[in-house]
Tab-separated table of C-alpha atoms and ligand atoms in Angstrom:
chain	number	residue	atom	x	y	z
A	1	MET	CA	-0.019	-0.161	0.285
A	2	SER	CA	1.592	3.418	-1.028
A	3	TRP	CA	1.365	6.031	1.224
A	4	LEU	CA	0.089	8.223	-1.314
A	5	ASP	CA	-2.434	5.683	-2.659
A	6	PRO	CA	-6.574	7.601	-2.446
A	7	ASP	CA	-7.236	3.816	-3.091
A	8	ASP	CA	-5.436	2.724	0.516
A	9	ASP	CA	-7.699	1.116	3.119
A	10	LEU	CA	-8.285	4.178	5.062
A	11	ASP	CA	-12.020	4.258	4.479
A	12	ASP	CA	-12.443	0.805	5.362
A	13	ASP	CA	-10.941	1.106	8.113
A	14	PHE	CA	-13.595	3.791	9.366
A	15	GLU	CA	-16.319	2.027	8.631
A	16	ASP	CA	-17.048	0.728	12.367
A	17	PHE	CA	-17.023	4.678	13.096
A	18	ASP	CA	-19.761	6.144	13.915
A	19	GLU	CA	-18.262	9.305	12.717
A	20	SER	CA	-17.779	7.883	9.087
A	21	SER	CA	-21.647	8.434	8.809
A	22	ILE	CA	-20.944	11.896	8.899
A	23	ARG	CA	-19.968	14.271	6.504
A	24	VAL	CA	-19.730	17.806	6.542
A	25	ARG	CA	-19.050	20.513	4.166
A	26	PRO	CA	-15.217	22.048	4.588
A	27	ASN	CA	-15.320	25.241	6.684
A	28	PRO	CA	-14.208	28.115	3.784
A	29	LYS	CA	-12.942	30.463	6.279
A	30	GLY	CA	-10.653	27.848	8.194
A	31	ASN	CA	-9.860	25.821	10.952
A	32	ARG	CA	-12.537	26.821	13.299
A	33	PRO	CA	-15.944	25.336	12.688
A	34	ARG	CA	-18.244	27.194	14.703
A	35	THR	CA	-21.508	25.202	16.295
A	36	LYS	CA	-23.976	28.073	15.792
A	37	ARG	CA	-26.286	26.168	17.873
A	38	ARG	CA	-27.487	27.869	21.128
A	39	PRO	CA	-27.811	25.991	24.244
A	40	ALA	CA	-31.068	25.356	24.427
A	41	HIS	CA	-30.523	23.655	27.915
A	42	GLU	CA	-29.616	25.471	30.543
A	43	ASP	CA	-29.584	23.233	33.226
A	44	ALA	CA	-26.947	20.765	30.757
A	45	GLN	CA	-23.849	19.700	32.020
A	46	ILE	CA	-20.688	19.751	30.341
A	47	GLY	CA	-18.573	16.819	29.834
A	48	ARG	CA	-15.975	15.178	27.736
A	49	VAL	CA	-16.600	12.557	24.648
A	50	LEU	CA	-14.612	9.939	25.621
A	51	GLY	CA	-15.581	7.989	22.809
A	52	VAL	CA	-17.943	6.535	20.336
A	53	ASP	CA	-19.449	3.095	19.484
A	54	ARG	CA	-22.531	2.388	17.390
A	55	GLY	CA	-24.538	5.839	17.724
A	56	ARG	CA	-23.909	5.752	21.891
A	57	TYR	CA	-21.181	8.170	23.101
A	58	SER	CA	-19.634	7.905	26.169
A	59	VAL	CA	-18.917	11.161	27.857
A	60	MET	CA	-17.117	11.755	31.294
A	61	LEU	CA	-18.737	14.488	33.911
A	62	ASP	CA	-16.930	16.034	36.828
A	63	GLU	CA	-13.858	15.277	35.366
A	64	GLY	CA	-11.200	15.524	38.271
A	65	GLY	CA	-13.723	16.001	41.054
A	66	ALA	CA	-14.979	13.968	43.305
A	67	ASN	CA	-17.944	12.682	41.744
A	68	GLU	CA	-16.229	12.047	38.093
A	69	ARG	CA	-18.360	9.305	36.126
A	70	THR	CA	-18.229	8.256	32.651
A	71	ILE	CA	-22.143	7.870	31.131
A	72	THR	CA	-23.623	6.323	28.173
A	73	THR	CA	-25.557	8.835	25.899
A	74	THR	CA	-26.976	9.485	23.019
A	75	ARG	CA	-27.565	12.422	20.891
A	76	ALA	CA	-30.303	14.392	20.478
A	77	ARG	CA	-32.617	13.957	17.070
A	78	GLU	CA	-32.054	17.724	16.574
A	79	LEU	CA	-28.327	16.963	16.651
A	80	ARG	CA	-28.491	14.209	13.862
A	81	LYS	CA	-26.277	15.912	11.099
A	82	THR	CA	-24.084	17.235	14.172
A	83	PRO	CA	-20.642	14.986	14.070
A	84	ILE	CA	-19.892	14.416	17.604
A	85	VAL	CA	-16.355	13.086	17.841
A	86	THR	CA	-14.141	11.972	20.858
A	87	GLY	CA	-12.874	15.196	22.527
A	88	ASP	CA	-15.793	16.698	21.990
A	89	GLN	CA	-17.352	19.090	25.093
A	90	ALA	CA	-21.205	17.909	25.240
A	91	ARG	CA	-23.985	19.349	26.511
A	92	VAL	CA	-25.600	16.544	28.586
A	93	VAL	CA	-29.115	16.098	29.748
A	94	GLY	CA	-31.722	13.481	31.182
A	95	ASP	CA	-30.169	10.802	33.279
A	96	THR	CA	-26.811	11.579	34.219
A	97	SER	CA	-25.897	9.758	37.026
A	98	GLY	CA	-24.386	7.065	35.165
A	99	THR	CA	-26.011	4.099	36.850
A	100	GLU	CA	-25.935	0.877	34.909
A	101	GLY	CA	-28.765	1.085	31.879
A	102	THR	CA	-29.403	5.016	32.318
A	103	LEU	CA	-29.151	6.922	29.154
A	104	GLY	CA	-27.769	10.715	29.155
A	105	ARG	CA	-29.006	12.840	26.019
A	106	ILE	CA	-26.675	14.913	24.419
A	107	VAL	CA	-28.367	18.542	23.380
A	108	GLY	CA	-25.079	20.130	22.105
A	109	ILE	CA	-21.875	20.601	21.770
A	110	VAL	CA	-19.340	23.338	22.976
A	111	GLU	CA	-17.520	25.450	20.088
A	112	ARG	CA	-14.266	23.312	19.587
A	113	SER	CA	-10.835	25.122	19.893
A	114	SER	CA	-9.429	22.513	17.202
A	115	LEU	CA	-10.791	19.872	14.724
A	116	LEU	CA	-8.418	17.134	13.434
A	117	ARG	CA	-10.390	16.458	10.004
A	118	ARG	CA	-8.803	14.397	6.966
A	119	SER	CA	-10.545	13.902	3.310
A	120	ALA	CA	-11.089	10.562	1.960
A	121	ASP	CA	-8.169	11.810	-0.108
A	122	ASP	CA	-6.221	14.493	-1.447
A	123	THR	CA	-8.753	15.541	-3.811
A	124	ASP	CA	-11.538	15.383	-1.786
A	125	GLN	CA	-13.343	17.971	-0.290
A	126	VAL	CA	-15.392	16.525	1.867
A	127	GLU	CA	-13.942	15.999	5.329
A	128	ARG	CA	-14.195	13.354	8.145
A	129	VAL	CA	-14.053	14.650	11.468
A	130	ILE	CA	-11.775	12.991	13.952
A	131	VAL	CA	-10.531	14.648	16.748
A	132	ALA	CA	-11.815	17.476	18.477
A	133	ASN	CA	-10.310	19.978	21.079
A	134	ALA	CA	-6.831	18.571	20.529
A	135	ASP	CA	-3.749	20.627	21.145
A	136	GLN	CA	-1.017	18.432	20.837
A	137	MET	CA	-0.555	15.441	17.950
A	138	LEU	CA	2.335	12.505	18.438
A	139	ILE	CA	3.407	11.294	15.352
A	140	VAL	CA	4.830	7.453	15.869
A	141	VAL	CA	7.578	6.576	13.644
A	142	ALA	CA	10.161	3.520	13.066
A	143	ALA	CA	13.287	3.956	12.648
A	144	ALA	CA	13.357	0.894	10.658
A	145	ASP	CA	10.732	-2.091	10.175
A	146	PRO	CA	8.644	-0.257	8.976
A	147	GLU	CA	10.967	2.339	7.184
A	148	PRO	CA	11.042	5.341	7.758
A	149	ARG	CA	9.451	7.924	5.134
A	150	ALA	CA	9.942	12.014	5.911
A	151	ARG	CA	6.817	12.242	3.382
A	152	LEU	CA	4.684	10.447	5.902
A	153	VAL	CA	5.554	12.150	8.611
A	154	ASP	CA	5.252	15.663	6.398
A	155	ARG	CA	1.661	14.610	5.863
A	156	TYR	CA	1.310	14.465	9.398
A	157	LEU	CA	2.715	17.841	10.188
A	158	VAL	CA	0.585	19.464	7.794
A	159	ALA	CA	-2.744	18.099	9.031
A	160	ALA	CA	-1.585	19.328	12.458
A	161	LEU	CA	-0.386	22.609	11.711
A	162	ASP	CA	-3.627	23.146	9.432
A	163	ALA	CA	-5.599	22.162	12.741
A	164	GLY	CA	-3.840	24.480	14.560
A	165	ILE	CA	-2.258	21.523	16.957
A	166	ARG	CA	0.915	21.496	17.773
A	167	PRO	CA	3.270	18.359	16.382
A	168	LEU	CA	5.610	16.027	18.447
A	169	LEU	CA	7.444	13.222	17.011
A	170	VAL	CA	8.654	9.997	18.553
A	171	VAL	CA	10.934	7.385	16.502
A	172	THR	CA	10.600	4.064	17.489
A	173	LYS	CA	12.595	0.975	17.683
A	174	THR	CA	15.868	3.038	17.546
A	175	ASP	CA	17.508	-0.408	18.700
A	176	LEU	CA	17.067	-1.600	15.598
A	177	ALA	CA	18.782	1.943	13.101
A	178	ASP	CA	20.487	5.121	13.784
A	179	PRO	CA	17.674	7.768	12.930
A	180	THR	CA	20.256	10.662	13.010
A	181	ASP	CA	20.042	11.007	9.031
A	182	PHE	CA	15.680	10.232	9.014
A	183	LEU	CA	15.828	13.365	11.749
A	184	SER	CA	17.780	16.123	9.845
A	185	TYR	CA	15.374	16.217	7.772
A	186	PHE	CA	13.339	17.894	10.575
A	187	ASP	CA	15.802	20.073	11.259
A	188	GLY	CA	14.014	23.503	10.258
A	189	LEU	CA	10.840	22.844	12.445
A	190	ASP	CA	9.623	23.435	16.014
A	191	LEU	CA	9.571	20.072	16.450
A	192	ARG	CA	9.764	17.928	19.893
A	193	VAL	CA	11.901	15.074	19.092
A	194	PHE	CA	11.845	11.679	21.551
A	195	THR	CA	13.467	8.243	20.457
A	196	SER	CA	12.444	5.125	22.053
A	197	ALA	CA	14.301	2.022	21.898
A	198	ARG	CA	12.597	-1.704	23.267
A	199	GLY	CA	13.795	-1.860	27.061
A	200	GLN	CA	14.013	2.192	26.574
A	201	MET	CA	11.213	3.485	26.312
A	202	PRO	CA	11.442	7.517	27.606
A	203	THR	CA	7.909	7.062	29.329
A	204	ASP	CA	8.311	9.855	31.819
A	205	GLU	CA	9.693	12.026	29.580
A	206	ILE	CA	6.869	12.095	26.956
A	207	GLY	CA	4.575	11.393	29.980
A	208	GLU	CA	5.574	14.986	31.041
A	209	ALA	CA	4.733	16.214	27.209
A	210	LEU	CA	1.068	15.021	28.312
A	211	ILE	CA	0.241	16.899	31.293
A	212	GLY	CA	-2.223	19.469	30.872
A	213	HIS	CA	-2.593	18.399	27.310
A	214	SER	CA	-4.878	16.846	24.441
A	215	THR	CA	-2.724	14.665	22.458
A	216	VAL	CA	-3.957	12.501	19.605
A	217	PHE	CA	-1.334	9.457	18.913
A	218	VAL	CA	-1.118	8.920	14.991
A	219	GLY	CA	1.062	6.367	13.178
A	220	HIS	CA	1.696	3.547	10.376
A	221	SER	CA	0.396	0.283	11.716
A	222	GLY	CA	3.376	-1.621	13.156
A	223	VAL	CA	5.057	1.638	14.152
A	224	GLY	CA	4.287	0.188	17.721
A	225	LYS	CA	2.171	2.953	18.475
A	226	SER	CA	0.421	0.250	20.494
A	227	THR	CA	3.441	-0.493	22.279
A	228	LEU	CA	4.024	3.025	23.675
A	229	VAL	CA	0.352	3.816	24.395
A	230	ASN	CA	0.234	0.640	26.926
A	231	ALA	CA	3.408	1.772	28.309
A	232	LEU	CA	2.012	5.427	28.848
A	233	VAL	CA	-1.159	4.015	30.269
A	234	PRO	CA	-0.932	0.797	31.846
A	235	THR	CA	-4.863	0.121	31.776
A	236	ALA	CA	-5.076	1.058	28.147
A	237	LYS	CA	-4.601	-2.278	26.928
A	238	ARG	CA	-4.452	-1.723	23.190
A	239	ALA	CA	-3.354	-4.647	20.996
A	240	THR	CA	-0.301	-4.979	20.083
A	241	GLY	CA	1.591	-6.422	16.767
A	242	HIS	CA	-0.819	-6.889	14.786
A	243	VAL	CA	0.299	-8.130	11.526
A	244	ASN	CA	-0.447	-6.275	8.060
A	245	GLN	CA	-2.124	-9.121	6.601
A	246	VAL	CA	-5.025	-9.743	8.534
A	247	THR	CA	-8.203	-9.396	6.900
A	248	GLY	CA	-9.719	-6.038	7.218
A	249	ARG	CA	-12.693	-7.321	8.695
A	250	GLY	CA	-10.680	-8.645	12.079
A	251	ARG	CA	-9.037	-5.489	12.285
A	252	HIS	CA	-11.772	-3.073	11.894
A	253	THR	CA	-13.438	-5.226	15.371
A	254	SER	CA	-10.194	-4.100	17.200
A	255	SER	CA	-10.141	-0.565	15.729
A	256	SER	CA	-11.679	2.606	17.531
A	257	THR	CA	-10.465	5.907	18.728
A	258	VAL	CA	-10.227	6.242	22.527
A	259	SER	CA	-9.169	8.687	24.989
A	260	LEU	CA	-7.124	7.497	27.626
A	261	ARG	CA	-5.779	9.097	30.690
A	262	TYR	CA	-2.309	9.746	31.638
A	263	GLU	CA	-1.890	9.661	35.015
A	264	SER	CA	1.833	10.299	36.808
A	265	THR	CA	2.524	12.005	40.034
A	266	GLU	CA	3.071	15.205	38.023
A	267	GLY	CA	-0.267	15.202	36.900
A	268	SER	CA	-2.403	14.096	34.063
A	269	GLY	CA	-3.300	14.454	30.256
A	270	TRP	CA	-5.579	12.719	27.739
A	271	VAL	CA	-4.143	10.180	25.378
A	272	ILE	CA	-6.036	10.021	22.067
A	273	ASP	CA	-5.257	7.035	19.734
A	274	THR	CA	-6.332	6.476	16.739
A	275	PRO	CA	-5.989	3.297	15.144
A	276	GLY	CA	-7.874	4.112	12.473
A	277	VAL	CA	-6.009	6.709	11.012
A	278	ARG	CA	-2.768	6.265	9.264
A	279	SER	CA	-3.061	9.018	7.161
A	280	PHE	CA	-4.780	12.239	6.305
A	281	GLY	CA	-6.020	13.169	2.998
A	282	LEU	CA	-5.531	16.846	2.518
A	283	GLY	CA	-7.948	17.881	0.770
A	284	HIS	CA	-9.837	20.814	2.890
A	285	VAL	CA	-5.526	21.864	4.047
A	286	ASN	CA	-5.781	25.674	3.862
A	287	PRO	CA	-1.797	26.143	2.562
A	288	ALA	CA	-2.291	29.396	4.773
A	289	GLY	CA	-2.525	27.695	7.853
A	290	ILE	CA	0.854	26.269	7.266
A	291	LEU	CA	3.019	29.700	6.490
A	292	ALA	CA	0.736	30.831	9.932
A	293	SER	CA	2.547	28.404	12.152
A	294	PHE	CA	5.915	29.591	11.127
A	295	THR	CA	5.693	32.901	12.958
A	296	GLU	CA	8.973	34.857	11.663
A	297	LEU	CA	8.194	33.484	8.061
A	298	ALA	CA	4.906	34.654	7.753
A	299	ALA	CA	5.643	37.961	8.944
A	300	ILE	CA	7.687	38.485	5.548
A	301	ALA	CA	5.312	36.476	3.757
A	302	GLU	CA	3.321	39.791	3.891
A	303	ASN	CA	5.341	41.504	1.328
A	304	CYS	CA	4.834	38.502	-1.122
A	305	PRO	CA	2.769	39.214	-4.118
A	306	ARG	CA	-1.354	38.431	-3.761
A	307	GLY	CA	-1.287	34.697	-4.197
A	308	CYS	CA	2.311	33.664	-3.791
A	309	THR	CA	2.647	29.722	-3.429
A	310	HIS	CA	6.234	30.616	-1.524
A	311	LEU	CA	6.904	28.040	-3.411
A	312	VAL	CA	11.286	27.122	-5.082
A	313	ASP	CA	9.794	28.682	-8.318
A	314	ALA	CA	7.447	31.742	-6.794
A	315	PRO	CA	7.698	34.817	-8.677
A	316	ASP	CA	8.729	37.832	-6.372
A	317	CYS	CA	8.290	35.607	-3.655
A	318	ALA	CA	9.721	37.752	-0.340
A	319	LEU	CA	10.935	34.711	1.395
A	320	ILE	CA	12.898	33.465	-1.326
A	321	GLU	CA	14.261	37.022	-1.856
A	322	ALA	CA	15.164	37.491	1.862
A	323	ALA	CA	16.914	34.422	1.193
A	324	GLN	CA	19.109	35.327	-1.863
A	325	GLU	CA	19.876	38.557	0.378
A	326	GLY	CA	21.387	37.230	2.681
A	327	GLU	CA	18.764	38.891	5.341
A	328	LEU	CA	17.590	35.059	6.942
A	329	SER	CA	19.590	33.314	9.529
A	330	ASP	CA	21.039	29.834	8.646
A	331	THR	CA	17.788	28.545	11.115
A	332	GLU	CA	14.928	30.702	9.506
A	333	LEU	CA	16.665	29.229	6.361
A	334	ALA	CA	16.313	25.532	7.040
A	335	ARG	CA	13.234	26.307	8.175
A	336	LEU	CA	12.441	27.602	4.857
A	337	ASP	CA	13.198	24.644	3.597
A	338	SER	CA	10.640	23.137	5.616
A	339	LEU	CA	8.051	25.470	4.850
A	340	GLN	CA	8.561	25.389	1.358
A	341	ARG	CA	8.631	21.079	1.542
A	342	LEU	CA	5.167	21.343	3.189
A	343	LEU	CA	3.160	23.755	0.949
A	344	GLN	CA	4.610	21.455	-1.833
A	345	THR	CA	3.080	18.301	-0.318
A	346	PHE	CA	0.070	20.497	-0.424
A	347	ALA	CA	1.125	21.816	-3.922
A	348	ASP	CA	1.745	18.162	-5.207
A	349	LYS	CA	-1.503	16.831	-4.145
A	350	ALA	CA	-3.267	19.959	-5.737
A	351	GLU	CA	-1.464	18.638	-8.963
A	352	ALA	CA	-2.457	15.280	-8.688
A	353	SER	CA	-5.906	15.788	-10.295
A	354	PRO	CA	-6.398	19.356	-11.101
A	355	GLY	CA	-9.803	20.515	-10.520
A	356	THR	CA	-11.791	17.150	-10.647
A	357	SER	CA	-13.583	16.488	-7.526
A	358	SER	CA	-13.611	13.301	-5.540
A	359	ALA	CA	-16.693	10.427	-6.946
A	360	ARG	CA	-17.264	9.677	-3.383
B	401	LIG	P1	1.315	-0.394	16.178
B	401	LIG	O1	0.858	-1.035	14.953
B	401	LIG	O2	2.227	0.900	15.715
B	401	LIG	O3	0.274	-0.074	17.487
B	401	LIG	O4	2.669	-1.252	16.583
B	401	LIG	P2	2.775	-2.768	17.753
B	401	LIG	O5	2.388	-1.859	19.415
B	401	LIG	O6	1.453	-3.496	17.533
B	401	LIG	O7	4.090	-2.322	17.730
B	401	LIG	C1	4.225	-3.331	16.551
B	401	LIG	C2	5.456	-4.214	16.733
B	401	LIG	O8	6.809	-3.511	17.095
B	401	LIG	C3	5.377	-5.020	17.866
B	401	LIG	O9	6.001	-6.419	17.661
B	401	LIG	C4	6.677	-4.355	18.984
B	401	LIG	O10	6.722	-5.227	20.121
B	401	LIG	C5	7.703	-4.151	18.200
B	401	LIG	N1	7.906	-2.765	18.754
B	401	LIG	C6	7.619	-1.662	19.299
B	401	LIG	N2	8.344	-1.037	19.201
B	401	LIG	C7	9.706	-1.375	19.921
B	401	LIG	C8	10.992	-1.000	19.444
B	401	LIG	O11	11.092	0.070	20.422
B	401	LIG	N3	11.880	-1.890	18.970
B	401	LIG	C9	11.905	-2.901	18.933
B	401	LIG	N4	12.899	-3.539	18.112
B	401	LIG	N5	10.721	-3.484	18.529
B	401	LIG	C10	9.685	-2.743	19.017
B	402	LIG	ZN1	6.138	34.258	-0.937
């Protein structure tokens, strides 16, 4: 399966997800879709959506409080077309006791601070919502077995930056290969990097970075993501070591997006594990969001001609001129390289099928 192959089985991975039936139009204004719905129920309690299973949403109420509990809910009829996903803050009414057999009702969703989305493929303008309110994305790649691919990481980075989510990178299996060359590729990015080897997982360091955050874990199958999740959250019991050849069906039964609480003496944070999501189509990505995350370069780019792509061959690009005139530091030059690579990732997908809209 090629990383760029739009026919890979990503869609199938979503079949058991409730979210899969939900398709929303991209928000032309950018990253922050807003919920217009006003809170209809003044008495509603607000809780965190931990997971979705066959139309039932588990919601944690009184998080961190004396009466913390996880209740099962359905969604109110009027929210039929509103995607509700892991990480959402839901307004809940009805029986919120959490007593076995009871069912609460979600009547609204609090405005999201971020939304991680994916298109079915690069040309697909229809997008799917995966995780709400995450503020970090932990990208897991292996130093070997499977071989790391920078392009794959670039695509995760684009998806994260576009959503306003801070990326972190973990390279696993450094007992099998030295990741130095691979990592040099990311020199120009504000990217915190962890390395992990069998028997030497940096769980304390990674854990510290999770405290106070909601971190979505992404990675291709086999990179050791489940092993890492289990080390961070011992109660998680994520299935590990599954073989690629497992039939789609078999794999689906065990894959669902879950919220897991990381806890240490220093504090706690949320780990959102997304087994079904191995890549993001970039159909909905807005290149301005990528540039915006390179703050100092974005300031220079304000002098670019309208509609400037900032790519290596862009005419009169203020960034390229600044580089040519020696006005950029080495760090800034490296960051410009990274920026151009990410923008190229975006441009390539636009060129892949100009003007075609997906049949799906
Ligand atoms: P996932 O598909 O990303 O969730 O990957 P798993 O956690 O299931 O791991 C895939 C395989 O890689 C399993 O056999 C793990 O034991 C193995 N593995 C995970 N981490 C490491 C590591 O740091 N070094 C080595 N050599 N193998 C690892
Ligand atoms: Zn430019």
